[in-house]
CSV table of C-alpha atoms in Angstrom, one decimal:
chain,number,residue,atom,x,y,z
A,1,UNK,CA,-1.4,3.9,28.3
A,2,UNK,CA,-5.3,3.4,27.8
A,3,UNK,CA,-6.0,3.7,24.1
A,4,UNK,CA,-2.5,2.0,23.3
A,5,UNK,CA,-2.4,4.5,19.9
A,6,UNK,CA,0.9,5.5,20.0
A,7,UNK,CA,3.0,2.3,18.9
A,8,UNK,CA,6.4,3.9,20.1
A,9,UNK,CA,4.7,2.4,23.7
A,10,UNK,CA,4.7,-1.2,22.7
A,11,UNK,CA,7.8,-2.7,24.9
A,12,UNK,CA,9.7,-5.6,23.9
A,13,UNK,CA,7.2,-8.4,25.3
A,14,UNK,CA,4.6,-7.0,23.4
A,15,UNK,CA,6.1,-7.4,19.8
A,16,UNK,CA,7.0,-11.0,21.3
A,17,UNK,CA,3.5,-11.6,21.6
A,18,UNK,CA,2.8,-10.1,17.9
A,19,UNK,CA,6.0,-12.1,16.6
A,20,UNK,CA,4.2,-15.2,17.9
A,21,UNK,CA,1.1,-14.6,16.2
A,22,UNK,CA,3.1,-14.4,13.2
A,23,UNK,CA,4.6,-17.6,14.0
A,24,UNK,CA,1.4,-19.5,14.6
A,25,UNK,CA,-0.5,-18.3,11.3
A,26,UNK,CA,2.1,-18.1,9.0
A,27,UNK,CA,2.9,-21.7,10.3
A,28,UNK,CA,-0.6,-23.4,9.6
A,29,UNK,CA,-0.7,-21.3,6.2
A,30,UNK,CA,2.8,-22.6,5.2
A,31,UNK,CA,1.4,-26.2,5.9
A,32,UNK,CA,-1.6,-26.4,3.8
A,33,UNK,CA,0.7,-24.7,0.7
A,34,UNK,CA,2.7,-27.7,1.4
A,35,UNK,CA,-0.3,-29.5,1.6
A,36,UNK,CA,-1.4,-28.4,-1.8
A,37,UNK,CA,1.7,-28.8,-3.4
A,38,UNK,CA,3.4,-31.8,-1.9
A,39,UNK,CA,6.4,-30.0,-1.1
A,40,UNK,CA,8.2,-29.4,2.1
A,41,UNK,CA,7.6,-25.3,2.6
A,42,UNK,CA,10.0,-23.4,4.9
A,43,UNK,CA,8.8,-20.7,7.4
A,44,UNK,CA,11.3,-17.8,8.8
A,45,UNK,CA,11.1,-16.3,11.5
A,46,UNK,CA,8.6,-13.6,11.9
A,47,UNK,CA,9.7,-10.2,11.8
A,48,UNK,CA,7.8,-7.8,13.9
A,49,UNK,CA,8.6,-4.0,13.5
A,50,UNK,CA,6.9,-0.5,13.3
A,51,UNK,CA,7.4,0.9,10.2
A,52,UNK,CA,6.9,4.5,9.0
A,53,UNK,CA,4.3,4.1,6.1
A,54,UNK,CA,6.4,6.0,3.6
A,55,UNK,CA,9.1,2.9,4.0
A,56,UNK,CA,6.8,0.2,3.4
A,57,UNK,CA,7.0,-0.9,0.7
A,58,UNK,CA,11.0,-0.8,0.9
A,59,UNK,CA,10.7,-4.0,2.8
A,60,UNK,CA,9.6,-5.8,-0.7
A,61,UNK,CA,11.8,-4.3,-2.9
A,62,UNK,CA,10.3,-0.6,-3.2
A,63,UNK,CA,7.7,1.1,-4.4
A,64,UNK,CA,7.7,0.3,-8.2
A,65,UNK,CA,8.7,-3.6,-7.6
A,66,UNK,CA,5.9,-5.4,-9.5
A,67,UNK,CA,4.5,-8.3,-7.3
A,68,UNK,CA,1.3,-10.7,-7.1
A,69,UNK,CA,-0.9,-9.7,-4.2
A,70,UNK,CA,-3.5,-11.2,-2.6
A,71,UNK,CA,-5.5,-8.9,0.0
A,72,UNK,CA,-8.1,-8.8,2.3
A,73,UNK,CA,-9.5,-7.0,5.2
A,74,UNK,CA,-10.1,-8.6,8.6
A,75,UNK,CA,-13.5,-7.7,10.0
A,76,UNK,CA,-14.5,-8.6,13.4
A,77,UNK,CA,-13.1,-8.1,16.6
A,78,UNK,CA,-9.9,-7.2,16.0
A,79,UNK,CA,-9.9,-5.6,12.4
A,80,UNK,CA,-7.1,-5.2,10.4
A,81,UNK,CA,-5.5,-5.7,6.8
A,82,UNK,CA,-3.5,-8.8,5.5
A,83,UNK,CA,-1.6,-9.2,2.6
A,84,UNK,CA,0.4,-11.6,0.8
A,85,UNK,CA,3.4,-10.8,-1.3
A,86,UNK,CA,4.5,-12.5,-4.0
A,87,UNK,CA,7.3,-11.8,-6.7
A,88,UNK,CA,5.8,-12.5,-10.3
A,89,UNK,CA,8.7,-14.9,-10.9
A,90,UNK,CA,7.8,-16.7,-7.4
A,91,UNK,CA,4.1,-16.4,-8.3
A,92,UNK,CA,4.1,-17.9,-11.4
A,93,UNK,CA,6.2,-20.9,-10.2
A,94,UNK,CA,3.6,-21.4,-7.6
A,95,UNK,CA,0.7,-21.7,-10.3
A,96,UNK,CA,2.5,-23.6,-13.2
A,97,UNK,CA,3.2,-26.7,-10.5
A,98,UNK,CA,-0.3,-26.3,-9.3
A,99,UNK,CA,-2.5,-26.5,-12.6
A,100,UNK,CA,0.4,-28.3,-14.5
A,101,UNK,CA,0.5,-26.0,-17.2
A,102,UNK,CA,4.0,-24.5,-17.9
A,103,UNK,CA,3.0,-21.4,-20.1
A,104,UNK,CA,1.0,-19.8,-17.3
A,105,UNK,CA,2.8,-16.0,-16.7
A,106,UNK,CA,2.0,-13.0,-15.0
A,107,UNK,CA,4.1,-10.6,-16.8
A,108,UNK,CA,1.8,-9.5,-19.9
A,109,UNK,CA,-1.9,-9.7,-19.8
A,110,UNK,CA,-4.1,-11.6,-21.0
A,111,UNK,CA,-3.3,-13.9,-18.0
A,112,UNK,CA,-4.8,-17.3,-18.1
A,113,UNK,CA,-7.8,-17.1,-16.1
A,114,UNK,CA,-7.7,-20.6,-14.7
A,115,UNK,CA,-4.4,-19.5,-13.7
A,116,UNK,CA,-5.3,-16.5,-11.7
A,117,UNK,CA,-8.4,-18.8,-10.2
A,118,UNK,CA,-5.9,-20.6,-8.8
A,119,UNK,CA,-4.1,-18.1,-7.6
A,120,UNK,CA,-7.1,-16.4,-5.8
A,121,UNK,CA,-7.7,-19.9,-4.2
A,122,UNK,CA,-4.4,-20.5,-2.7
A,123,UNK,CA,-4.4,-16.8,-1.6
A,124,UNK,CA,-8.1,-17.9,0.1
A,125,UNK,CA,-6.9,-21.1,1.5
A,126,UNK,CA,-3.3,-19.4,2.8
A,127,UNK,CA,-5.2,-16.6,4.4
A,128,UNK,CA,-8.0,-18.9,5.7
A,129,UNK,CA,-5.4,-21.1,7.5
A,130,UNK,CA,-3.5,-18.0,8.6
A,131,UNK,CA,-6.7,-16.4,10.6
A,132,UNK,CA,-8.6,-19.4,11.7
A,133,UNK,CA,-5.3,-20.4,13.9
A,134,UNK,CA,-5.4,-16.7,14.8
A,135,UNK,CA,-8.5,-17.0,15.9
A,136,UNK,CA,-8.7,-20.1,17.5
A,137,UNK,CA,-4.9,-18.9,19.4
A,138,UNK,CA,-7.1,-15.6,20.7
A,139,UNK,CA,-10.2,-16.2,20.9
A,140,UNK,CA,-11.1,-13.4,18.9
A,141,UNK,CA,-14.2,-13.5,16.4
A,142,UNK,CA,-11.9,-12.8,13.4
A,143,UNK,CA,-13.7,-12.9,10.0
A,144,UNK,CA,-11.6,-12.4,6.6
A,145,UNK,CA,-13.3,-11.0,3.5
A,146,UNK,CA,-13.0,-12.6,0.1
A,147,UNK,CA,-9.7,-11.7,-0.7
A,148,UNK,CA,-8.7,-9.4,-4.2
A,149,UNK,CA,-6.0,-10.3,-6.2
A,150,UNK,CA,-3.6,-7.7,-8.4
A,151,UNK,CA,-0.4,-7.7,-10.1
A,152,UNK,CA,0.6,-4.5,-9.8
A,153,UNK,CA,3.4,-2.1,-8.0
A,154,UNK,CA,4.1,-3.0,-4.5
A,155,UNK,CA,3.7,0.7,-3.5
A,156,UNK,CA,0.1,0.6,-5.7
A,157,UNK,CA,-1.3,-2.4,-3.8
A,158,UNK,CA,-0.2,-1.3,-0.6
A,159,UNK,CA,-2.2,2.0,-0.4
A,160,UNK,CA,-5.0,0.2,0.1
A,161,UNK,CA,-4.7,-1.6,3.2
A,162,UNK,CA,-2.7,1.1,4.6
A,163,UNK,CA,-5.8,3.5,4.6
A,164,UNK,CA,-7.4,2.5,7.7
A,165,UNK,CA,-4.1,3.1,9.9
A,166,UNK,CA,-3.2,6.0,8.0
A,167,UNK,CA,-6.1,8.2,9.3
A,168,UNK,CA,-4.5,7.6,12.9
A,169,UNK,CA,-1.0,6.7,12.8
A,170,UNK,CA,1.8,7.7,10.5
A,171,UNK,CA,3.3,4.5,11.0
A,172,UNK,CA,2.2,0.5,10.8
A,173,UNK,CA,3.0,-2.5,13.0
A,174,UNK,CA,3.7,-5.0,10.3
A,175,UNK,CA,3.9,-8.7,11.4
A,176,UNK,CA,5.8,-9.9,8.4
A,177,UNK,CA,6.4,-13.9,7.7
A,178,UNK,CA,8.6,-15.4,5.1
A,179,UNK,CA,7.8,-18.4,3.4
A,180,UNK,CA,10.2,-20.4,1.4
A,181,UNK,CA,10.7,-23.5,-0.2
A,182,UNK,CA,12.4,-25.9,1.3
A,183,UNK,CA,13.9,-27.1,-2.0
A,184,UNK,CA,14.4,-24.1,-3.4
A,185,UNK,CA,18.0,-23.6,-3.9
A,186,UNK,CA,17.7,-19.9,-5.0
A,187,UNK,CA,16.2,-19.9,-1.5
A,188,UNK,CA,14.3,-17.0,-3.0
A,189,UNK,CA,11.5,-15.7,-1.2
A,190,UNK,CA,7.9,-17.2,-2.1
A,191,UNK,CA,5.9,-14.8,-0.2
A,192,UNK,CA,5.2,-12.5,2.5
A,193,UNK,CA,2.6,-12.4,5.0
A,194,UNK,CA,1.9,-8.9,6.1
A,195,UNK,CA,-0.5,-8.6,9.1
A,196,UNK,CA,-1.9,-5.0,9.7
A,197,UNK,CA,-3.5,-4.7,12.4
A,198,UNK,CA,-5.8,-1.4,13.2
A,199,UNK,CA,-4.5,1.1,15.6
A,200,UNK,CA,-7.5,-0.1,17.6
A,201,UNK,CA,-6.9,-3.7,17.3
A,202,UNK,CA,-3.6,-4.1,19.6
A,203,UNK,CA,-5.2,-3.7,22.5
A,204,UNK,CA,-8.0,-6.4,22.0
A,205,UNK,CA,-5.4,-8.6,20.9
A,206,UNK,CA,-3.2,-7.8,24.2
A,207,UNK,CA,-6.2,-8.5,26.1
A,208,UNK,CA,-7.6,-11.3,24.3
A,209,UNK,CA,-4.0,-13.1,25.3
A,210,UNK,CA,-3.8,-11.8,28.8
A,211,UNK,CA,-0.9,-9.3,28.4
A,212,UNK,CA,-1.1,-5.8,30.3
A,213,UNK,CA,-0.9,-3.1,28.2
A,214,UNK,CA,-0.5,-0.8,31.1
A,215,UNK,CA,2.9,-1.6,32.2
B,1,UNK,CA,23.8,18.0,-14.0
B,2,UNK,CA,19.9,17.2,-13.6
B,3,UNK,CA,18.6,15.5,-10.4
B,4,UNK,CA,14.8,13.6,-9.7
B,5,UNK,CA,13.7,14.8,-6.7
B,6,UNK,CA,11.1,12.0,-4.9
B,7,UNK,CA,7.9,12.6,-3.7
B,8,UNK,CA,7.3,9.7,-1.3
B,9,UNK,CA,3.7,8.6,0.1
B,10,UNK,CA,2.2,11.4,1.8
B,11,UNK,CA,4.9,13.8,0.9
B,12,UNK,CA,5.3,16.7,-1.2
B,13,UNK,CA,8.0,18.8,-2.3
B,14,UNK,CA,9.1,21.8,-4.9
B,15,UNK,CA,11.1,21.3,-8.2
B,16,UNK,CA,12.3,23.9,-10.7
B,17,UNK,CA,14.4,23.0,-14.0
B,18,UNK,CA,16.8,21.1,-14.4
B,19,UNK,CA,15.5,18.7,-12.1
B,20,UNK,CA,11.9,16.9,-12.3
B,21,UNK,CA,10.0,15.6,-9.7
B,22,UNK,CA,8.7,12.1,-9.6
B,23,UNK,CA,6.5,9.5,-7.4
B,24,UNK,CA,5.8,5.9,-7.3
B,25,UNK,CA,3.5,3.3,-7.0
B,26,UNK,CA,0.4,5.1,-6.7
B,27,UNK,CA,-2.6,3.3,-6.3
B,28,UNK,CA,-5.6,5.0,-4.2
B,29,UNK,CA,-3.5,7.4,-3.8
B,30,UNK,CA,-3.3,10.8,-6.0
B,31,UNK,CA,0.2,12.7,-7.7
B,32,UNK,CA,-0.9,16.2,-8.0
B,33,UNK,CA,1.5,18.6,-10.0
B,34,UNK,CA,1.0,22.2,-9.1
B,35,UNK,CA,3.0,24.2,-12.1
B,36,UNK,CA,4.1,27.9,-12.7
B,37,UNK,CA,4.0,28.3,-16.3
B,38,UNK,CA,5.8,31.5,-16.2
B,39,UNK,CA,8.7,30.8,-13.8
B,40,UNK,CA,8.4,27.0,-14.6
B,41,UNK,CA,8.4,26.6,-10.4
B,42,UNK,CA,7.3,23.3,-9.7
B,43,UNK,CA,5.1,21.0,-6.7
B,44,UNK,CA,3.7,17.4,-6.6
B,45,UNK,CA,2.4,16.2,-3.5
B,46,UNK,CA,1.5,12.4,-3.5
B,47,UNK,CA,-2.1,12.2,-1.2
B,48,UNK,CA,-3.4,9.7,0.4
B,49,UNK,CA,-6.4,10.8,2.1
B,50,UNK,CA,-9.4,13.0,1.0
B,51,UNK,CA,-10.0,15.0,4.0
B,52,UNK,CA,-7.7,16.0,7.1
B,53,UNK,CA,-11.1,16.8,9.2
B,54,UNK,CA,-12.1,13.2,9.3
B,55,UNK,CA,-7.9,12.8,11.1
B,56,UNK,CA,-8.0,11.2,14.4
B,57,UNK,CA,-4.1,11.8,14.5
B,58,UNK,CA,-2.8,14.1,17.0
B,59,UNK,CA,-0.1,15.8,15.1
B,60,UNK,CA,-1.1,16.7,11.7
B,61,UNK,CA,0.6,15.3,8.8
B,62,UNK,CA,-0.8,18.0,6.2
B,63,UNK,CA,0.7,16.5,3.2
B,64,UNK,CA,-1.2,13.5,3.6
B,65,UNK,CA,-4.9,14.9,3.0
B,66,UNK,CA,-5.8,16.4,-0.4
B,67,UNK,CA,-7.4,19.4,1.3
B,68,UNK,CA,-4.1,20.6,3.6
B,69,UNK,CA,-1.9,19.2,1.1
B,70,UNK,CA,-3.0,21.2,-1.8
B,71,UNK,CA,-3.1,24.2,0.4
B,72,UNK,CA,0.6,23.7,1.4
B,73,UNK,CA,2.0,23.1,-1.6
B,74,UNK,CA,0.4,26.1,-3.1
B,75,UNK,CA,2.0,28.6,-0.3
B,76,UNK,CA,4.9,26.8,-0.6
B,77,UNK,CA,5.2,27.8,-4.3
B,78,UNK,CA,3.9,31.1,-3.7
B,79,UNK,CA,7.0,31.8,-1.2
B,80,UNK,CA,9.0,30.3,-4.0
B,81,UNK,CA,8.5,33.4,-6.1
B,82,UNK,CA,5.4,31.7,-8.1
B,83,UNK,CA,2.7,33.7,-9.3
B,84,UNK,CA,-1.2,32.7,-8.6
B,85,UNK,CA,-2.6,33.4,-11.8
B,86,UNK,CA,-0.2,31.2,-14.3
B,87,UNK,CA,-0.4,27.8,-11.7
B,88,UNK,CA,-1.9,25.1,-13.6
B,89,UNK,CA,-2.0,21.5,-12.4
B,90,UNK,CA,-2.1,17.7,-13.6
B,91,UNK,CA,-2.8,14.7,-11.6
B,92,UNK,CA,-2.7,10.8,-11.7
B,93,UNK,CA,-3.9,7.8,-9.5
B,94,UNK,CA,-7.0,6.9,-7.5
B,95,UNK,CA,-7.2,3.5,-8.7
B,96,UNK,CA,-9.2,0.9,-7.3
B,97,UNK,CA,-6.1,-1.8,-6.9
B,98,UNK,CA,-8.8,-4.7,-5.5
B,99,UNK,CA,-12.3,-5.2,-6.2
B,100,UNK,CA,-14.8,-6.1,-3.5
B,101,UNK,CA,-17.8,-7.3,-2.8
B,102,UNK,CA,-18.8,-4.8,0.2
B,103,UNK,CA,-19.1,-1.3,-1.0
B,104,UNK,CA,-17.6,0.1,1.9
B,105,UNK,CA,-16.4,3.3,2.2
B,106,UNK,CA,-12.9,2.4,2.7
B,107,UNK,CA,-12.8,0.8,-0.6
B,108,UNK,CA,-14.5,3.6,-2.7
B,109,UNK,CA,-11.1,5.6,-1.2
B,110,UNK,CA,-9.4,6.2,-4.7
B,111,UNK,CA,-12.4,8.2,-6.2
B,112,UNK,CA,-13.3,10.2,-3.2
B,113,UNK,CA,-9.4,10.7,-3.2
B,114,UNK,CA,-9.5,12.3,-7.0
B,115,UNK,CA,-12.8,14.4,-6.1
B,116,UNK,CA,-11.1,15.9,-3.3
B,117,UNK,CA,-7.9,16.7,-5.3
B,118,UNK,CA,-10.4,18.6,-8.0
B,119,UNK,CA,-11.9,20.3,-5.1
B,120,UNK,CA,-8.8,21.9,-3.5
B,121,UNK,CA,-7.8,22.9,-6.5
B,122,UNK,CA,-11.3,24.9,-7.4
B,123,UNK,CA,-10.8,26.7,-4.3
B,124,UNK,CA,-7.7,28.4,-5.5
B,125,UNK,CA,-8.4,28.9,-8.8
B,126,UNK,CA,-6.2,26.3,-10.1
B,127,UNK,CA,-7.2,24.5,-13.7
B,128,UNK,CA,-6.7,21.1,-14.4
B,129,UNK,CA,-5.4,20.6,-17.6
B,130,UNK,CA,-4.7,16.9,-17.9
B,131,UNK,CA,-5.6,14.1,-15.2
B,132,UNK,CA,-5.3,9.9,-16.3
B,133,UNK,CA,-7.3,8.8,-12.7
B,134,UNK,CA,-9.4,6.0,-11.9
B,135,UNK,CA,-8.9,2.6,-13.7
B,136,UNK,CA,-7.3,-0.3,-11.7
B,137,UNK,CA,-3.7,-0.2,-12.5
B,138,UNK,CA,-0.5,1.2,-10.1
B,139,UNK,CA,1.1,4.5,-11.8
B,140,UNK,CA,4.4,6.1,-11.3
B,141,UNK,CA,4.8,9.3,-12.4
B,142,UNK,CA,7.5,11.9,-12.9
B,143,UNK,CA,7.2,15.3,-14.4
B,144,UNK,CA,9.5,17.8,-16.2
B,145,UNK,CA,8.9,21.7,-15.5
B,146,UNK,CA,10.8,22.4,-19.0
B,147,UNK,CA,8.2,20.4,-21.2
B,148,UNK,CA,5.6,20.7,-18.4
B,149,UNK,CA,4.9,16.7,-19.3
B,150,UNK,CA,3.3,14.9,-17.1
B,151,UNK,CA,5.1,11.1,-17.5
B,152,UNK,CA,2.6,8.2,-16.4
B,153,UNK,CA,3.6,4.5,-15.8
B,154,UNK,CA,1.6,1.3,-15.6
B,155,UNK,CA,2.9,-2.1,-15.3
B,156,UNK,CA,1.2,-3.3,-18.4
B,157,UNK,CA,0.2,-0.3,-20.6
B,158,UNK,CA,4.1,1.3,-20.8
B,159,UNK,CA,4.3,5.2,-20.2
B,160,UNK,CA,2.3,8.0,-21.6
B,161,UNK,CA,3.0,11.7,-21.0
B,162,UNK,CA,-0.4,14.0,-20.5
């Protein structure tokens, strides 16, 4: 299939492939947030599916749901976009047990900015953990840039790491990871990875782990 | 009974009264309203690229690109009975959601977005009468092609109509 472009060619074994990536970086990102806050967090299992761009943001709640995200773009071998997805409720549990400080909120600014500095740096840290596993797993020179943080509209925030696959495709493989947790009665989702890989990306990745993209 | 007709990302569609038309979550992206303000016909198209030359798609999605989007929607409302001299337009978006370090072109997307908009709608001959771009926040925006309002929302600053 040669430039692999068209994602309607990706069988079965290759979102296998993608679901384990997912698996394997969500997995050491979910372990340091346990890490940092001494709780047991809960991984799902990875969802892997091509999405037409338009329904996107559907996945978390639709366009207008208002979220805290944490993106970056991947540079290196195999570039790509990642985000994670938080819901402000989610996110601002996340930050009050971490700097101890019960008023922190996300819903009107000002925001607290040791709050958000915390935020930023688990966002770092999750995303860190996410791609040096990938890395490591492929082989791959994978190198994230400092991530951005906004609280905005899912659909908003989106856009942006969209932009490099739009200009090929009118659809995106998402590699989407829940984590939860464990404790969490509510079992309420604390976030979403979303790996975005580049049209061009797929196939490095294939070959990096030794699977034919010509069958 | 009035109906809001969605626009979704690189979509665009017609709207005449009672119904508006309305868009969400736009961040790089920019809302464009195309509006007869004799026959109160109606068009937003939501863009996400600036320019359909630099595609490396196979099958063209022309609402996507400011340049073939604009373009559409205008012969759209033209074979909608809408008359060339009395379109007027408004537009929203082309934040910059994240700020980076590297000024890469990707990143610069939402004002290069708004300048193509501006520039599609030179070529026909359209005026711009009200535009809220730029800035960092998401918008949503709906408009009514009675009161020819333009209705913007941000997560933190409420709605304003231009």
């Amino acid at each position: 299939m040669g430039e692999l472009r068209d994602l309607n060619q990706l069988k079965p074994f290759h979102l296998d492939v993608l679901k384990e990536i997912g698996n394997i970086g969500a997995g050491h990102a979910a372990t340091s947030l346990s890490t940092l806050l001494k709780r047991k967090i809960d991984m799902k299992v990875p969802n892997v599916r091509v999405v037409p761009l338009q329904e996107l943001p559907d996945q978390v709640g639709g366009a207008e749901a208002e979220v805290a995200a944490i993106f970056l773009r991947i540079e290196g071998d195999a570039p790509g976009s990642m985000f994670f997805l938080s819901a402000i409720d989610q996110a601002e549990r996340l930050i009050r047990s971490l700097i101890e400080n019960e008023d922190f909120q996300l819903k009107q600014p000002p925001f607290d900015q040791i709050g958000l500095s915390a935020l930023q740096e688990v966002g770092n840290i999750l995303s860190g953990s996410y791609l040096s596993s990938l890395a490591d797993f492929t082989k791959l020179n994978l190198q994230p840039t400092v991530p951005g943080l906004s609280i905005d509209m899912v659909g908003a925030v989106l856009n942006y790491g969209l932009m490099s696959i739009s200009e090929v495709s009118d659809h995106a493989l998402v590699i989407d990871t829940h984590i939860t947790e464990a404790d969490n009665e509510s079992e309420e989702t604390s976030g979403h990875f979303f790996l975005l890989p580049d049209p061009d990306s797929f196939q490095v990745i294939f070959k990096a782990l030794g699977v034919d993209v010509d069958e | 009974m009035s109906e809001v007709i969605k626009v979704g990302m690189a979509d665009l569609k017609l709207a005449a009264p009672p119904n508006t038309i309305r868009t969400s979550g736009l961040g790089s992206c920019v809302g464009v309203v195309i509006y007869d303000e004799m026959t109160n016909i109606s068009g937003m198209a939501h863009v996400m690229l600036p320019d359909s030359s630099q595609s490396k798609q196979v099958t063209l999605n022309t609402a996507k690109y400011a340049d073939t989007a604009i373009k559409e929607l205008f012969n759209k409302m033209i074979a909608e009975g809408a008359r060339s001299y009395s379109l007027k337009a408004k537009m929203a978006g082309g934040a910059q959601m994240f700020t980076f370090q590297s000024g890469s072109d990707v990143m610069r997307i939402g004002p290069r977005n708004v300048e193509a908009v501006k520039h599609a709608l030179k070529q026909l001959r359209i005026p711009v009468l009200a535009s809220d771009v730029g800035g960092k926040s998401g918008r949503t925006i709906e408009f009514d092609p009675v009161s020819k309002k333009l209705h913007i929302r941000t997560v933190n600053q409420g709605t304003v109509a231009i």
